[in-house]
mmCIF file of C-alpha atoms in Angstrom:
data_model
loop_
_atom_site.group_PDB
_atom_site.id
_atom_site.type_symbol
_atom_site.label_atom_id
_atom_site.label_comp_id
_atom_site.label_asym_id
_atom_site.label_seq_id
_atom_site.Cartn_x
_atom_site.Cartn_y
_atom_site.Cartn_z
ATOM 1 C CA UNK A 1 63.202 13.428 0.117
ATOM 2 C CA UNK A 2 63.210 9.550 0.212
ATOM 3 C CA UNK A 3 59.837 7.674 0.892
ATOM 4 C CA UNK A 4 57.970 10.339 2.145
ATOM 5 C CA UNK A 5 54.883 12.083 -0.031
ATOM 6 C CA UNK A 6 53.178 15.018 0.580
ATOM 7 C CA UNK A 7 49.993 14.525 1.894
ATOM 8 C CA UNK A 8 47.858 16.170 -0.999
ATOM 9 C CA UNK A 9 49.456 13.049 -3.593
ATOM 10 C CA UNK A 10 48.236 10.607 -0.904
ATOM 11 C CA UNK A 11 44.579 12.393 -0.676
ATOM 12 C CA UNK A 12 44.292 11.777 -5.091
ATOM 13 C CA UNK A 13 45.064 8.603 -5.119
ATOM 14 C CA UNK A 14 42.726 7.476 -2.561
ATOM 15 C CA UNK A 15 40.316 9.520 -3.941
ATOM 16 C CA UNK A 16 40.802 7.723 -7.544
ATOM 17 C CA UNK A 17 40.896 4.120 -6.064
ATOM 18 C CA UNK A 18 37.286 3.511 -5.964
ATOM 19 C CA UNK A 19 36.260 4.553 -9.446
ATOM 20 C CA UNK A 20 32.709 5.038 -11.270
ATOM 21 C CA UNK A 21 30.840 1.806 -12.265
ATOM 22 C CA UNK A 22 27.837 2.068 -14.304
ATOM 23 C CA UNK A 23 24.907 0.091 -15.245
ATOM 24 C CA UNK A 24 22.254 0.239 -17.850
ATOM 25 C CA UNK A 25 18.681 -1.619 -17.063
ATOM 26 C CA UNK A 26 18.101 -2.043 -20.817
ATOM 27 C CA UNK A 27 14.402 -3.445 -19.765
ATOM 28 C CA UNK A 28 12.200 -0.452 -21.453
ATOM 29 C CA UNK A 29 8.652 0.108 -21.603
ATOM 30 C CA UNK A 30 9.246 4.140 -23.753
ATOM 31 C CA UNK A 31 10.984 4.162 -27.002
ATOM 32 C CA UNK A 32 13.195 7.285 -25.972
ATOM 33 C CA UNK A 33 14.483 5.152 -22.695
ATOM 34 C CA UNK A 34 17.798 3.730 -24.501
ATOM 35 C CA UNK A 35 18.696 6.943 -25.909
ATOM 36 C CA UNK A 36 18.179 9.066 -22.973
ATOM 37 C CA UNK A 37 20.247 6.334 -21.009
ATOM 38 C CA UNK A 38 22.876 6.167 -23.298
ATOM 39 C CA UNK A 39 23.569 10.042 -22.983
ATOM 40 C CA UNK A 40 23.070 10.107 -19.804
ATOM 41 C CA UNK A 41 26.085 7.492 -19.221
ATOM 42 C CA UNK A 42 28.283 8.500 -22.183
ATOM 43 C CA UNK A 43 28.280 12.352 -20.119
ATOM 44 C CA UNK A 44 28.758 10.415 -16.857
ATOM 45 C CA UNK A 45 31.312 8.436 -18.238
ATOM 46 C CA UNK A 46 33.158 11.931 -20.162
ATOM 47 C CA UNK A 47 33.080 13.467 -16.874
ATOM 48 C CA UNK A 48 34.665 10.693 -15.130
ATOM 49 C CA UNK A 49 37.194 10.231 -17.914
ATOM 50 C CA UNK A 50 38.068 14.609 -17.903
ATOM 51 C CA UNK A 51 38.470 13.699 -14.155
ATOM 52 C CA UNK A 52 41.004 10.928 -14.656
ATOM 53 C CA UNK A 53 38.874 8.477 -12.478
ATOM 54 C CA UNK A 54 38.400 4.625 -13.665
ATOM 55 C CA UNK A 55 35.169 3.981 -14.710
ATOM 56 C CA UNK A 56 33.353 0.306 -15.853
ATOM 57 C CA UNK A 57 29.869 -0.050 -17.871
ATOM 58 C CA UNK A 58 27.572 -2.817 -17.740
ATOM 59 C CA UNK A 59 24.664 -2.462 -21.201
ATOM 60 C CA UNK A 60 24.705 -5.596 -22.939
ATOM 61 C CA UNK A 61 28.374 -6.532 -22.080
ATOM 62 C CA UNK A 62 30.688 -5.627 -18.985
ATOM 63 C CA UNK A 63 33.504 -3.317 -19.398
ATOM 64 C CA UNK A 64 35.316 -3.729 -16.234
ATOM 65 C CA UNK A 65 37.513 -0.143 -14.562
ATOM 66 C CA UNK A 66 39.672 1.387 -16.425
ATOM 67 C CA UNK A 67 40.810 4.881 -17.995
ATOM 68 C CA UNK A 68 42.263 6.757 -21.139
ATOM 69 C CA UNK A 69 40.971 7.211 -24.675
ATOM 70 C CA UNK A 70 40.750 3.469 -25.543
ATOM 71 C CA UNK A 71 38.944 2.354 -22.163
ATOM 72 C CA UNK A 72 36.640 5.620 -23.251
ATOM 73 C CA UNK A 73 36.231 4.164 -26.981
ATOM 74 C CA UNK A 74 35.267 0.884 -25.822
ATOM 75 C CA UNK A 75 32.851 2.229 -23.615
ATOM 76 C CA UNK A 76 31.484 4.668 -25.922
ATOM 77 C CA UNK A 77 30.831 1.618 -28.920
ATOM 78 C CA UNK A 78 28.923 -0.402 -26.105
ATOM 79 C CA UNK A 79 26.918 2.180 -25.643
ATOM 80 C CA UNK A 80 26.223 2.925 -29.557
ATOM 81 C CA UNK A 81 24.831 -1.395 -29.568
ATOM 82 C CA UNK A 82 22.664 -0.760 -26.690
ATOM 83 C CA UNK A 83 19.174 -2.393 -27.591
ATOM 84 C CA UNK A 84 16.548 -2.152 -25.333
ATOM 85 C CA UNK A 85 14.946 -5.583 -23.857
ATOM 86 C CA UNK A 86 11.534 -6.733 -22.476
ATOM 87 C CA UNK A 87 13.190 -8.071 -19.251
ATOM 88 C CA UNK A 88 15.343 -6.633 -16.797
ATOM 89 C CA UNK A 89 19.079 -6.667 -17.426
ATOM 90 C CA UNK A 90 20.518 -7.586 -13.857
ATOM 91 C CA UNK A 91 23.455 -5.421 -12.339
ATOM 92 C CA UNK A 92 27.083 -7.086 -11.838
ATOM 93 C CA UNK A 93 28.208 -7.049 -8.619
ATOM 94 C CA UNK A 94 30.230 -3.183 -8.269
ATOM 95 C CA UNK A 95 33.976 -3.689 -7.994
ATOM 96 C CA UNK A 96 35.231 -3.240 -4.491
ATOM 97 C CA UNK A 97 35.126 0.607 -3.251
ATOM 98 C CA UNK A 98 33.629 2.153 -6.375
ATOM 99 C CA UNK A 99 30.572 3.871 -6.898
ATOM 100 C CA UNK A 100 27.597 2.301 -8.527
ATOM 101 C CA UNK A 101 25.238 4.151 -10.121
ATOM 102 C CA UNK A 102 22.413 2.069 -11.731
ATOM 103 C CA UNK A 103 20.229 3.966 -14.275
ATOM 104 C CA UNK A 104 16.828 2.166 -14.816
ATOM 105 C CA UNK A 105 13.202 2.713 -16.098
ATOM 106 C CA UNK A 106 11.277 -0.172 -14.877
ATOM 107 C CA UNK A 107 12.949 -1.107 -11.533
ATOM 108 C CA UNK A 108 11.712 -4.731 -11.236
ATOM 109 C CA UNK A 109 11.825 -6.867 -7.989
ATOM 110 C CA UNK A 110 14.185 -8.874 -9.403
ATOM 111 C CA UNK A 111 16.816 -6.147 -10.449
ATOM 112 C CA UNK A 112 16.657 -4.595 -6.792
ATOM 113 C CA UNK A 113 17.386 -7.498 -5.580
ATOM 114 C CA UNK A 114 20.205 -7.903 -7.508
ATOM 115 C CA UNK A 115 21.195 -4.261 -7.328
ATOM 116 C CA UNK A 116 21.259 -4.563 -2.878
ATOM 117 C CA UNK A 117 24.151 -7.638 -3.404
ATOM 118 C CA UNK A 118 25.522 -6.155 -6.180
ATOM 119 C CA UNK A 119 26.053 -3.004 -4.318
ATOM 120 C CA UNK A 120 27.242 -4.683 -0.590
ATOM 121 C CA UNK A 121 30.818 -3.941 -1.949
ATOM 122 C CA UNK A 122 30.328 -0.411 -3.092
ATOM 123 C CA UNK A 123 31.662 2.678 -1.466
ATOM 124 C CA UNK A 124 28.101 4.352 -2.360
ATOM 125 C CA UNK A 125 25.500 3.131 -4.305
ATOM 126 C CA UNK A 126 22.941 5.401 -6.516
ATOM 127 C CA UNK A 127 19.669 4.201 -8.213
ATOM 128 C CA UNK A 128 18.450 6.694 -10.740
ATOM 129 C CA UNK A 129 14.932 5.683 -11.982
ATOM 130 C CA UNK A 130 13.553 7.243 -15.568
ATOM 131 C CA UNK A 131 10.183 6.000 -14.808
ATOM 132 C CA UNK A 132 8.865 7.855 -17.960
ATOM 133 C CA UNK A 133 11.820 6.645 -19.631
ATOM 134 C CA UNK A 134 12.767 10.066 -20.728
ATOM 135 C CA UNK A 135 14.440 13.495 -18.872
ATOM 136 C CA UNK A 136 14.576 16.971 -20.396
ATOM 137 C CA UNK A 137 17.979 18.283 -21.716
ATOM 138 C CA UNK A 138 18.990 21.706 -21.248
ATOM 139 C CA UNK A 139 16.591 24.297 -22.627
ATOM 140 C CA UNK A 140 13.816 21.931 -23.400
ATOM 141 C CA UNK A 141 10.263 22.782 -21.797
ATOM 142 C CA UNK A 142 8.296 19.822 -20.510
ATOM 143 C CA UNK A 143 4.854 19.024 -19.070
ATOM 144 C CA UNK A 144 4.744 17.893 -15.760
ATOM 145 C CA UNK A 145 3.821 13.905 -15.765
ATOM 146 C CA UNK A 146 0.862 12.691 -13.555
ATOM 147 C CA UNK A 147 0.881 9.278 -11.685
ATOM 148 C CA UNK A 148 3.049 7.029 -10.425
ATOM 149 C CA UNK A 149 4.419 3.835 -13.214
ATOM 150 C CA UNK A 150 4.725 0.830 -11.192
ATOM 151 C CA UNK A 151 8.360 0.911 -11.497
ATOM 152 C CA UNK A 152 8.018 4.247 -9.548
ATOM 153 C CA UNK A 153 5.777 2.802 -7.084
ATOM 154 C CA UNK A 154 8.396 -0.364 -6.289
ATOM 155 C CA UNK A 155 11.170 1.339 -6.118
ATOM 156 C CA UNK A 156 9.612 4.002 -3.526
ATOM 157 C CA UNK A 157 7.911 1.613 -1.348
ATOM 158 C CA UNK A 158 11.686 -0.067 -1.249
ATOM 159 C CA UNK A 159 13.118 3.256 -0.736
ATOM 160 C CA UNK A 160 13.885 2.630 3.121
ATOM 161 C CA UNK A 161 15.491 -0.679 2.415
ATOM 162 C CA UNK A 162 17.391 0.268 -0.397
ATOM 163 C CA UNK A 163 18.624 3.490 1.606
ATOM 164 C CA UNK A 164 19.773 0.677 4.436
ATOM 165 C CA UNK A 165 21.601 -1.296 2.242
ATOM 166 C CA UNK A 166 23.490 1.281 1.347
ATOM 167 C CA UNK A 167 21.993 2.224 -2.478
ATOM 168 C CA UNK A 168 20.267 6.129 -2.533
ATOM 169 C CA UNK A 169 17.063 6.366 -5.025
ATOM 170 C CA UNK A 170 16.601 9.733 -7.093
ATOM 171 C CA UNK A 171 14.180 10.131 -9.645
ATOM 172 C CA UNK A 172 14.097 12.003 -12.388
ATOM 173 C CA UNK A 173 10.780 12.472 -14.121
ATOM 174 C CA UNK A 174 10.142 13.158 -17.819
ATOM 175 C CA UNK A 175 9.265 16.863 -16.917
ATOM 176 C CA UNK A 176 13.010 17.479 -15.191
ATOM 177 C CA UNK A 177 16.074 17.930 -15.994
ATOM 178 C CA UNK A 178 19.292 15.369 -14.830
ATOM 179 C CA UNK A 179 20.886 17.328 -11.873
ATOM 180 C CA UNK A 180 23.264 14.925 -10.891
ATOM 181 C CA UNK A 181 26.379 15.615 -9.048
ATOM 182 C CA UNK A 182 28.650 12.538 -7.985
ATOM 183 C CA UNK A 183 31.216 13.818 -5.633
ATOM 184 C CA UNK A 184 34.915 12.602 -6.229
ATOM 185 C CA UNK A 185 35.566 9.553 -4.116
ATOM 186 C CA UNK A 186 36.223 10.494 -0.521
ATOM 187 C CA UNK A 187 39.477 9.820 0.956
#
């Protein structure tokens, strides 16, 4: 058969070149921010692992792409220490043709600006903004939440530029529940 692979082998490993890298704002302004965060990117990063992508986490420390159960340990620990913090933690730059998904409650100037470098070599960016710092899990009932926090209210007035730049905003609001769905890399 020599050199040649069937096209389907070629399609994977493009597909898993890219990988998932995710970063935690730990700025928070609700006490249930960190630990909705944290399970938000320890699922993320489970999926991504079951999926046999690389995936990196910035919260507190950098854990650059990798895979396998002791890339996923490390990850997991970091993710135990986070602490929250009264300023914005700023996004890494995303390693070359990944995607970067930044998870954040506050959304200050300075972190989007960081966020539209950071994510200039990203295949596709994704903000998700907690502005209540908090989501409903499965089966929980909620209240809806009135108002707009100013995080909110920056990030949607940037929407257009962010969206430009290459780095999507979706909200989730303390009366929802996560529905996120990040395709496999595209070929």
């Amino acid at each position: 058969m020599g050199a040649f692979s069937p096209p389907w082998v070629r399609e994977a490993e493009k597909r898993l070149q890219g990988g998932l890298f995710l970063h935690l704002d730990t700025q928070s302004l609700h006490p249930s921010y960190p630990d909705h965060a944290a399970s938000l990117a320890a699922w993320l990063l489970l999926e991504a692992e079951r999926r046999g992508e690389r995936y990196g986490l910035s919260a507190g420390e950098v854990l650059p792409l990798g895979r396998g159960r002791g890339h996923l340990e490390r990850a997991l620990a970091l993710l135990v220490r986070l602490k929250p913090t009264p300023g914005p933690a700023l996004p890494p730059p995303a390693p070359p043709g990944s995607t970067y998904l930044l998870v954040s409650q506050v959304a200050e100037e300075a972190f989007l600006e960081v966020a539209l470098r950071g994510s200039a070599r990203a295949r596709q960016g994704v903000l998700l903004l907690l502005p209540e710092g908090y989501f409903l899990y499965p089966g929980e009932r909620g209240r809806p939440a009135f108002g707009k926090t100013p995080g909110l209210e920056r990030a949607l007035r940037a929407r257009a530029l962010l969206a430009a730049r290459g780095l999507a905003l979706r909200v989730v609001r303390g009366y929802e529940i996560p529905a996120l769905h990040i395709p496999p890399q595209p070929p």
